[in-house]
Amino acid sequence: MDFRQIFGADPETQASAPGRVNLLGEHTDYNDGFVLPTAIPQRTTVQLSFSPDRQHHFYSQELDELVSISDRDGTPQGFASYIFGCIQLLQQEGHTIPPLNLHVTSSVPIGSGLSSSAALEVATLRAVRSRLNLEIDDVRIAQLGQQAEIQYAGVECGIMDQMASSLADTEHMLFLDTRTLERRVLPFPAGAELLVVDSGVPRTLAGSGYNQRRAECEEAARQLGVKALRDITDPQAVETLPEPLRRRARHVITENNRVLEVLQGVSAQRFGDLMNASHTSLRDDYEVSVTALDTLVAILQQTPGVFGARLTGAGFGGATVALVASGQAKAIAQDVLARYNRKGYAGRTLVPEN
Ligand code: GLA
């Protein structure tokens, strides 16, 4: 149902924000490291107006769920927790936010590792900013979105997803140093385009061991005597660590080095090799892959026209990203999905959109 059907009047403002896919630099952001995401065409749109009563009313069109809540209530569950978190954080920053009617509709798939939650946070914050003329810049929006996720949804995530949703576009890669927030907008490698295929195996972040990986990295940094694993560039330096910290740290260090190599300017072929190496590292050292992702990535990697492929996002299910020869993504997707789904999976193409 649309805004008018739910709230009986037209919205006073609306804003949207994209999901993202990360090309390289996975599980590096909470180690102060380097990431290379791009926005995807799928977006989340938030429409809003002031609420006529003392409660906020949040409606999700995809879930057909209406949540009514006041600021004094506890954090709600599900999609409403991200919106509620954004509003609470704005209030804590000193902004006065009246009760809101808020309508969400989204084409960003949930549970595919493409940051549907960051898109919701950024779209919500943009819509509130626009309605109340708040002076908050796009970086601050990303930071507030990240805090909403950490404090209200219980995921100790890094800053990549919200920065990508707030600052990236679909035509470029966004290089981001997550420590300094220095960023650079880069073209895709010449002669290549993106292919994002969902494995059909959903994941949830909080239940996925994500927070455990983060804790392992912090312990590895502590034992190595550095502020964050970003401060180490030589993979040999981790050899003294006990397992599994040694492999966890080795992933982060080699992954950061792969992102930095791209900054030097690499061919599509080399970029693909780095993506393949990233997948191997995520599978063997970081242990965040699952059989479905390994199967899909292997099929992609064996397919002519594919420069490289890897799991993308936190892992434990969700989507894969591949770099393929320009103009070939749709045909490659068809061929790859025929072979993958024959094994009993329900994979589907997400980018390019059908
Ligand atoms: C999730 C988190 C990000 C990042 C990735 C893994 O998407 O929200 O901050 O850590 O996992 O690279």
CSV table of C-alpha atoms and ligand atoms in Angstrom, one decimal:
chain,number,residue,atom,x,y,z
A,1,MET,CA,0.0,0.0,0.0
A,2,ASP,CA,1.2,3.5,-0.8
A,3,PHE,CA,1.7,6.4,1.6
A,4,ARG,CA,-1.8,7.8,1.0
A,5,GLN,CA,-3.5,4.5,1.6
A,6,ILE,CA,-1.6,4.1,4.9
A,7,PHE,CA,-1.6,7.6,6.3
A,8,GLY,CA,-4.6,9.2,4.5
A,9,ALA,CA,-2.7,12.1,3.0
A,10,ASP,CA,0.3,12.7,0.7
A,11,PRO,CA,3.9,12.7,1.9
A,12,GLU,CA,5.5,16.0,2.7
A,13,THR,CA,8.9,14.9,1.5
A,14,GLN,CA,10.8,11.9,0.2
A,15,ALA,CA,14.4,10.7,-0.2
A,16,SER,CA,16.1,7.6,-1.4
A,17,ALA,CA,19.5,5.8,-1.1
A,18,PRO,CA,21.1,2.9,-2.9
A,19,GLY,CA,22.3,-0.5,-1.8
A,20,ARG,CA,26.0,-1.2,-2.4
A,21,VAL,CA,28.2,-4.0,-3.6
A,22,ASN,CA,31.8,-4.2,-2.4
A,23,LEU,CA,34.4,-5.1,-5.1
A,24,LEU,CA,37.4,-5.5,-2.9
A,25,GLY,CA,38.3,-4.9,0.8
A,26,GLU,CA,36.1,-7.3,2.8
A,27,HIS,CA,36.1,-7.3,6.6
A,28,THR,CA,38.7,-4.6,6.5
A,29,ASP,CA,36.6,-1.6,7.5
A,30,TYR,CA,36.4,-2.4,11.3
A,31,ASN,CA,40.2,-2.9,11.1
A,32,ASP,CA,40.6,0.8,10.0
A,33,GLY,CA,41.4,-0.6,6.5
A,34,PHE,CA,40.6,0.1,2.9
A,35,VAL,CA,37.4,-0.7,0.9
A,36,LEU,CA,36.2,-0.4,-2.7
A,37,PRO,CA,32.4,-0.5,-3.0
A,38,THR,CA,30.1,0.9,-5.6
A,39,ALA,CA,26.4,1.7,-5.4
A,40,ILE,CA,23.9,-0.7,-7.1
A,41,PRO,CA,20.8,0.4,-9.0
A,42,GLN,CA,18.4,-0.9,-6.4
A,43,ARG,CA,17.3,1.7,-3.9
A,44,THR,CA,15.3,2.3,-0.8
A,45,THR,CA,12.8,5.2,-0.7
A,46,VAL,CA,11.5,6.8,2.4
A,47,GLN,CA,8.5,9.2,2.3
A,48,LEU,CA,7.4,11.1,5.4
A,49,SER,CA,5.1,13.6,7.0
A,50,PHE,CA,4.6,14.8,10.5
A,51,SER,CA,2.5,12.4,12.6
A,52,PRO,CA,-0.9,13.8,13.8
A,53,ASP,CA,-0.5,12.1,17.2
A,54,ARG,CA,2.3,11.5,19.7
A,55,GLN,CA,3.6,8.3,18.1
A,56,HIS,CA,5.9,7.6,15.2
A,57,HIS,CA,4.3,5.3,12.6
A,58,PHE,CA,6.7,3.3,10.4
A,59,TYR,CA,5.3,1.3,7.4
A,60,SER,CA,7.3,-1.1,5.2
A,61,GLN,CA,5.6,-1.8,1.9
A,62,GLU,CA,7.6,-4.9,1.2
A,63,LEU,CA,6.8,-6.5,4.6
A,64,ASP,CA,3.3,-4.9,4.8
A,65,GLU,CA,4.0,-4.1,8.4
A,66,LEU,CA,3.1,-1.0,10.4
A,67,VAL,CA,4.9,-0.2,13.6
A,68,SER,CA,3.6,2.5,16.0
A,69,ILE,CA,6.0,3.7,18.7
A,70,SER,CA,6.9,6.6,20.9
A,71,ASP,CA,10.4,7.8,21.7
A,72,ARG,CA,10.0,6.6,25.3
A,73,ASP,CA,9.3,3.0,24.2
A,74,GLY,CA,12.1,0.4,23.9
A,75,THR,CA,13.8,-0.3,20.5
A,76,PRO,CA,11.4,-2.2,18.2
A,77,GLN,CA,12.4,-5.3,16.3
A,78,GLY,CA,13.1,-5.6,12.6
A,79,PHE,CA,13.0,-2.8,10.0
A,80,ALA,CA,11.7,-0.4,12.5
A,81,SER,CA,14.8,-0.7,14.7
A,82,TYR,CA,17.0,1.0,12.1
A,83,ILE,CA,14.5,3.9,11.6
A,84,PHE,CA,14.0,4.3,15.4
A,85,GLY,CA,17.8,4.3,15.9
A,86,CYS,CA,18.3,7.0,13.4
A,87,ILE,CA,15.6,9.2,15.0
A,88,GLN,CA,17.0,8.6,18.5
A,89,LEU,CA,20.6,9.5,17.4
A,90,LEU,CA,19.4,12.7,15.7
A,91,GLN,CA,17.7,13.7,19.0
A,92,GLN,CA,20.9,12.9,20.9
A,93,GLU,CA,22.8,15.2,18.6
A,94,GLY,CA,20.4,18.0,19.8
A,95,HIS,CA,17.9,18.0,16.9
A,96,THR,CA,14.2,18.1,17.8
A,97,ILE,CA,12.4,15.4,15.8
A,98,PRO,CA,8.6,15.4,16.1
A,99,PRO,CA,6.6,12.2,15.7
A,100,LEU,CA,6.8,11.0,12.1
A,101,ASN,CA,4.7,9.1,9.6
A,102,LEU,CA,7.3,7.2,7.6
A,103,HIS,CA,6.7,4.9,4.6
A,104,VAL,CA,9.5,2.6,3.3
A,105,THR,CA,9.7,0.9,-0.1
A,106,SER,CA,12.8,-0.8,-1.4
A,107,SER,CA,14.1,-2.8,-4.3
A,108,VAL,CA,17.3,-3.7,-2.4
A,109,PRO,CA,17.1,-7.4,-1.6
A,110,ILE,CA,17.2,-8.2,2.1
A,111,GLY,CA,19.8,-10.8,3.3
A,112,SER,CA,21.9,-10.7,0.2
A,113,GLY,CA,24.8,-8.8,1.6
A,114,LEU,CA,23.9,-5.7,-0.4
A,115,SER,CA,23.3,-3.4,2.5
A,116,SER,CA,19.5,-3.1,2.6
A,117,SER,CA,19.9,-1.8,6.2
A,118,ALA,CA,22.4,0.9,5.3
A,119,ALA,CA,20.1,2.0,2.4
A,120,LEU,CA,17.2,2.3,4.9
A,121,GLU,CA,19.3,4.2,7.4
A,122,VAL,CA,20.7,6.7,4.8
A,123,ALA,CA,17.3,7.2,3.1
A,124,THR,CA,15.6,7.8,6.5
A,125,LEU,CA,18.3,10.3,7.6
A,126,ARG,CA,18.1,12.1,4.2
A,127,ALA,CA,14.3,12.3,4.4
A,128,VAL,CA,14.4,13.7,7.9
A,129,ARG,CA,17.2,16.1,7.0
A,130,SER,CA,15.1,17.4,4.1
A,131,ARG,CA,11.8,17.8,6.0
A,132,LEU,CA,13.5,19.6,9.0
A,133,ASN,CA,16.2,21.4,7.0
A,134,LEU,CA,18.9,19.9,9.3
A,135,GLU,CA,22.5,20.8,8.7
A,136,ILE,CA,24.1,17.4,8.5
A,137,ASP,CA,26.5,16.5,5.7
A,138,ASP,CA,26.7,13.1,3.9
A,139,VAL,CA,29.6,11.8,5.9
A,140,ARG,CA,27.7,12.6,9.2
A,141,ILE,CA,24.7,10.8,7.7
A,142,ALA,CA,26.8,7.7,7.1
A,143,GLN,CA,28.2,7.9,10.7
A,144,LEU,CA,24.8,8.2,12.2
A,145,GLY,CA,23.5,5.3,10.1
A,146,GLN,CA,26.4,3.1,11.3
A,147,GLN,CA,25.7,4.0,14.9
A,148,ALA,CA,22.0,3.1,14.4
A,149,GLU,CA,23.1,-0.3,13.3
A,150,ILE,CA,25.6,-0.8,16.2
A,151,GLN,CA,23.5,0.7,19.0
A,152,TYR,CA,19.9,-0.3,17.9
A,153,ALA,CA,20.3,-3.4,15.7
A,154,GLY,CA,23.2,-5.0,17.6
A,155,VAL,CA,25.7,-5.4,14.7
A,156,GLU,CA,29.2,-4.1,15.4
A,157,CYS,CA,29.6,-3.1,11.7
A,158,GLY,CA,32.2,-0.8,10.2
A,159,ILE,CA,31.5,2.3,8.2
A,160,MET,CA,31.7,1.0,4.6
A,161,ASP,CA,28.0,0.3,3.9
A,162,GLN,CA,26.7,3.6,5.1
A,163,MET,CA,29.5,5.6,3.4
A,164,ALA,CA,28.8,3.7,0.1
A,165,SER,CA,25.1,4.3,0.4
A,166,SER,CA,25.6,7.9,1.2
A,167,LEU,CA,28.5,8.8,-1.1
A,168,ALA,CA,28.9,6.3,-4.0
A,169,ASP,CA,27.2,6.2,-7.4
A,170,THR,CA,26.7,3.3,-9.8
A,171,GLU,CA,29.2,4.5,-12.3
A,172,HIS,CA,32.3,4.5,-10.2
A,173,MET,CA,34.2,2.6,-7.5
A,174,LEU,CA,34.5,4.5,-4.2
A,175,PHE,CA,37.9,3.9,-2.6
A,176,LEU,CA,37.7,4.7,1.1
A,177,ASP,CA,40.3,4.8,3.8
A,178,THR,CA,38.0,3.9,6.8
A,179,ARG,CA,40.4,5.4,9.3
A,180,THR,CA,40.8,8.8,7.9
A,181,LEU,CA,37.6,8.7,5.7
A,182,GLU,CA,39.8,9.9,2.8
A,183,ARG,CA,38.1,8.8,-0.4
A,184,ARG,CA,38.7,8.7,-4.1
A,185,VAL,CA,36.3,8.1,-6.9
A,186,LEU,CA,37.7,5.6,-9.4
A,187,PRO,CA,36.6,4.3,-12.8
A,188,PHE,CA,35.9,0.6,-13.3
A,189,PRO,CA,38.8,-1.2,-15.0
A,190,ALA,CA,38.7,-0.6,-18.7
A,191,GLY,CA,36.7,-3.1,-20.8
A,192,ALA,CA,34.9,-4.5,-17.7
A,193,GLU,CA,31.5,-4.4,-16.1
A,194,LEU,CA,29.9,-5.8,-12.9
A,195,LEU,CA,27.9,-8.9,-12.4
A,196,VAL,CA,26.2,-9.5,-9.1
A,197,VAL,CA,24.6,-12.9,-8.6
A,198,ASP,CA,22.8,-13.9,-5.4
A,199,SER,CA,23.5,-17.4,-4.1
A,200,GLY,CA,19.9,-17.8,-2.9
A,201,VAL,CA,21.2,-18.7,0.5
A,202,PRO,CA,20.2,-15.8,2.8
A,203,ARG,CA,22.3,-14.6,5.7
A,204,THR,CA,21.8,-12.6,8.8
A,205,LEU,CA,24.6,-10.4,10.1
A,206,ALA,CA,24.0,-10.5,13.8
A,207,GLY,CA,23.6,-14.3,13.9
A,208,SER,CA,26.5,-14.9,11.5
A,209,GLY,CA,29.6,-14.8,13.6
A,210,TYR,CA,30.3,-11.3,12.3
A,211,ASN,CA,30.8,-9.8,15.8
A,212,GLN,CA,33.1,-12.8,16.7
A,213,ARG,CA,35.3,-12.1,13.7
A,214,ARG,CA,35.6,-8.5,14.8
A,215,ALA,CA,36.6,-9.5,18.3
A,216,GLU,CA,39.2,-11.9,16.9
A,217,CYS,CA,40.7,-9.0,14.9
A,218,GLU,CA,40.8,-6.7,17.9
A,219,GLU,CA,42.6,-9.4,19.9
A,220,ALA,CA,45.1,-10.0,17.1
A,221,ALA,CA,45.8,-6.3,16.9
A,222,ARG,CA,46.3,-6.2,20.7
A,223,GLN,CA,48.7,-9.1,20.6
A,224,LEU,CA,50.7,-7.5,17.8
A,225,GLY,CA,50.8,-4.2,19.7
A,226,VAL,CA,49.1,-2.1,17.1
A,227,LYS,CA,46.0,0.1,17.3
A,228,ALA,CA,44.3,-1.8,14.4
A,229,LEU,CA,45.4,-4.4,11.9
A,230,ARG,CA,45.5,-1.7,9.3
A,231,ASP,CA,48.8,-0.7,10.9
A,232,ILE,CA,50.5,-3.9,9.6
A,233,THR,CA,51.4,-4.3,5.9
A,234,ASP,CA,53.7,-7.3,6.0
A,235,PRO,CA,51.7,-10.6,6.1
A,236,GLN,CA,54.8,-12.3,7.7
A,237,ALA,CA,54.2,-10.2,10.8
A,238,VAL,CA,51.3,-12.4,11.9
A,239,GLU,CA,53.2,-15.7,11.9
A,240,THR,CA,53.7,-15.5,15.7
A,241,LEU,CA,49.9,-15.3,16.5
A,242,PRO,CA,48.0,-18.4,17.7
A,243,GLU,CA,45.3,-19.8,15.5
A,244,PRO,CA,42.7,-18.7,14.4
A,245,LEU,CA,44.0,-15.2,15.0
A,246,ARG,CA,47.0,-15.8,12.6
A,247,ARG,CA,44.7,-16.6,9.7
A,248,ARG,CA,42.2,-13.9,10.5
A,249,ALA,CA,44.9,-11.2,10.7
A,250,ARG,CA,46.5,-12.5,7.5
A,251,HIS,CA,43.3,-12.1,5.6
A,252,VAL,CA,42.9,-8.5,6.7
A,253,ILE,CA,46.5,-7.6,5.8
A,254,THR,CA,46.5,-9.3,2.4
A,255,GLU,CA,43.1,-7.8,1.7
A,256,ASN,CA,44.2,-4.3,2.5
A,257,ASN,CA,47.2,-4.8,0.2
A,258,ARG,CA,44.9,-5.9,-2.6
A,259,VAL,CA,42.8,-2.8,-2.4
A,260,LEU,CA,45.9,-0.6,-2.3
A,261,GLU,CA,47.3,-2.3,-5.4
A,262,VAL,CA,44.1,-1.3,-7.3
A,263,LEU,CA,44.9,2.4,-6.5
A,264,GLN,CA,48.0,2.0,-8.6
A,265,GLY,CA,45.8,1.4,-11.6
A,266,VAL,CA,45.4,-2.2,-12.7
A,267,SER,CA,44.0,-4.0,-15.7
A,268,ALA,CA,40.6,-5.9,-15.6
A,269,GLN,CA,42.6,-9.1,-15.7
A,270,ARG,CA,44.7,-8.2,-12.7
A,271,PHE,CA,41.7,-6.8,-10.8
A,272,GLY,CA,40.0,-10.2,-11.4
A,273,ASP,CA,43.0,-12.0,-10.1
A,274,LEU,CA,42.8,-9.9,-6.9
A,275,MET,CA,39.1,-10.7,-6.5
A,276,ASN,CA,39.8,-14.4,-6.9
A,277,ALA,CA,42.6,-14.2,-4.3
A,278,SER,CA,40.2,-12.3,-2.0
A,279,HIS,CA,37.7,-15.1,-2.2
A,280,THR,CA,40.3,-17.7,-1.4
A,281,SER,CA,41.4,-15.6,1.6
A,282,LEU,CA,37.8,-15.1,2.8
A,283,ARG,CA,37.1,-18.9,2.5
A,284,ASP,CA,40.3,-20.3,4.0
A,285,ASP,CA,41.7,-17.6,6.3
A,286,TYR,CA,38.6,-15.7,7.4
A,287,GLU,CA,36.2,-18.6,7.2
A,288,VAL,CA,33.1,-16.6,6.2
A,289,SER,CA,32.2,-18.5,3.1
A,290,VAL,CA,29.7,-21.4,2.7
A,291,THR,CA,29.4,-24.2,0.2
A,292,ALA,CA,26.8,-22.4,-2.0
A,293,LEU,CA,29.1,-19.3,-2.3
A,294,ASP,CA,32.2,-21.4,-3.1
A,295,THR,CA,30.2,-23.4,-5.7
A,296,LEU,CA,28.9,-20.2,-7.4
A,297,VAL,CA,32.2,-18.5,-7.3
A,298,ALA,CA,34.0,-21.5,-8.8
A,299,ILE,CA,31.5,-21.7,-11.7
A,300,LEU,CA,31.9,-17.9,-12.3
A,301,GLN,CA,35.7,-18.2,-12.2
A,302,GLN,CA,35.6,-21.0,-14.8
A,303,THR,CA,33.4,-19.1,-17.2
A,304,PRO,CA,35.0,-17.4,-20.3
A,305,GLY,CA,34.6,-13.6,-20.1
A,306,VAL,CA,34.9,-13.6,-16.3
A,307,PHE,CA,38.0,-11.8,-15.0
A,308,GLY,CA,37.4,-12.7,-11.4
A,309,ALA,CA,34.7,-13.4,-8.8
A,310,ARG,CA,34.3,-13.5,-5.0
A,311,LEU,CA,31.7,-13.5,-2.3
A,312,THR,CA,30.7,-9.9,-1.3
A,313,GLY,CA,29.5,-8.4,2.0
A,314,ALA,CA,29.9,-10.2,5.3
A,315,GLY,CA,29.6,-13.7,3.8
A,316,PHE,CA,27.9,-16.7,5.4
A,317,GLY,CA,25.5,-16.6,2.4
A,318,GLY,CA,24.3,-13.7,0.3
A,319,ALA,CA,25.7,-12.6,-3.0
A,320,THR,CA,28.8,-12.9,-5.2
A,321,VAL,CA,30.3,-10.1,-7.3
A,322,ALA,CA,32.2,-10.7,-10.5
A,323,LEU,CA,34.1,-8.5,-13.0
A,324,VAL,CA,33.3,-9.5,-16.5
A,325,ALA,CA,34.0,-8.4,-20.1
A,326,SER,CA,31.9,-5.3,-21.1
A,327,GLY,CA,28.6,-6.2,-22.6
A,328,GLN,CA,28.7,-9.8,-21.5
A,329,ALA,CA,27.2,-9.7,-18.0
A,330,LYS,CA,23.7,-10.8,-18.9
A,331,ALA,CA,24.7,-13.7,-21.1
A,332,ILE,CA,27.3,-14.9,-18.6
A,333,ALA,CA,24.7,-14.7,-15.8
A,334,GLN,CA,22.3,-16.9,-17.8
A,335,ASP,CA,24.9,-19.5,-18.4
A,336,VAL,CA,26.3,-19.5,-14.9
A,337,LEU,CA,22.8,-19.6,-13.2
A,338,ALA,CA,21.8,-22.6,-15.4
A,339,ARG,CA,24.8,-24.5,-14.2
A,340,TYR,CA,24.5,-23.4,-10.5
A,341,ASN,CA,20.7,-23.8,-10.2
A,342,ARG,CA,21.0,-27.3,-11.7
A,343,LYS,CA,22.7,-28.2,-8.4
A,344,GLY,CA,19.5,-27.4,-6.5
A,345,TYR,CA,20.1,-23.8,-5.6
A,346,ALA,CA,17.8,-20.8,-6.3
A,347,GLY,CA,20.4,-18.3,-7.5
A,348,ARG,CA,19.4,-15.1,-9.3
A,349,THR,CA,21.0,-12.1,-11.0
A,350,LEU,CA,20.8,-8.8,-9.2
A,351,VAL,CA,23.1,-6.6,-11.3
A,352,PRO,CA,22.6,-5.9,-14.1
A,353,GLU,CA,18.9,-5.6,-13.3
A,354,ASN,CA,16.5,-7.6,-15.5
B,1,GLA,C1,29.0,-5.9,6.6
B,1,GLA,C2,29.3,-4.7,7.5
B,1,GLA,C3,30.4,-3.8,6.9
B,1,GLA,C4,31.6,-4.7,6.5
B,1,GLA,C5,31.2,-5.9,5.7
B,1,GLA,C6,32.4,-6.9,5.5
B,1,GLA,O1,28.5,-5.5,5.4
B,1,GLA,O2,28.1,-3.9,7.7
B,1,GLA,O3,30.8,-2.8,7.8
B,1,GLA,O4,32.3,-5.1,7.7
B,1,GLA,O5,30.2,-6.6,6.4
B,1,GLA,O6,33.3,-6.3,4.7
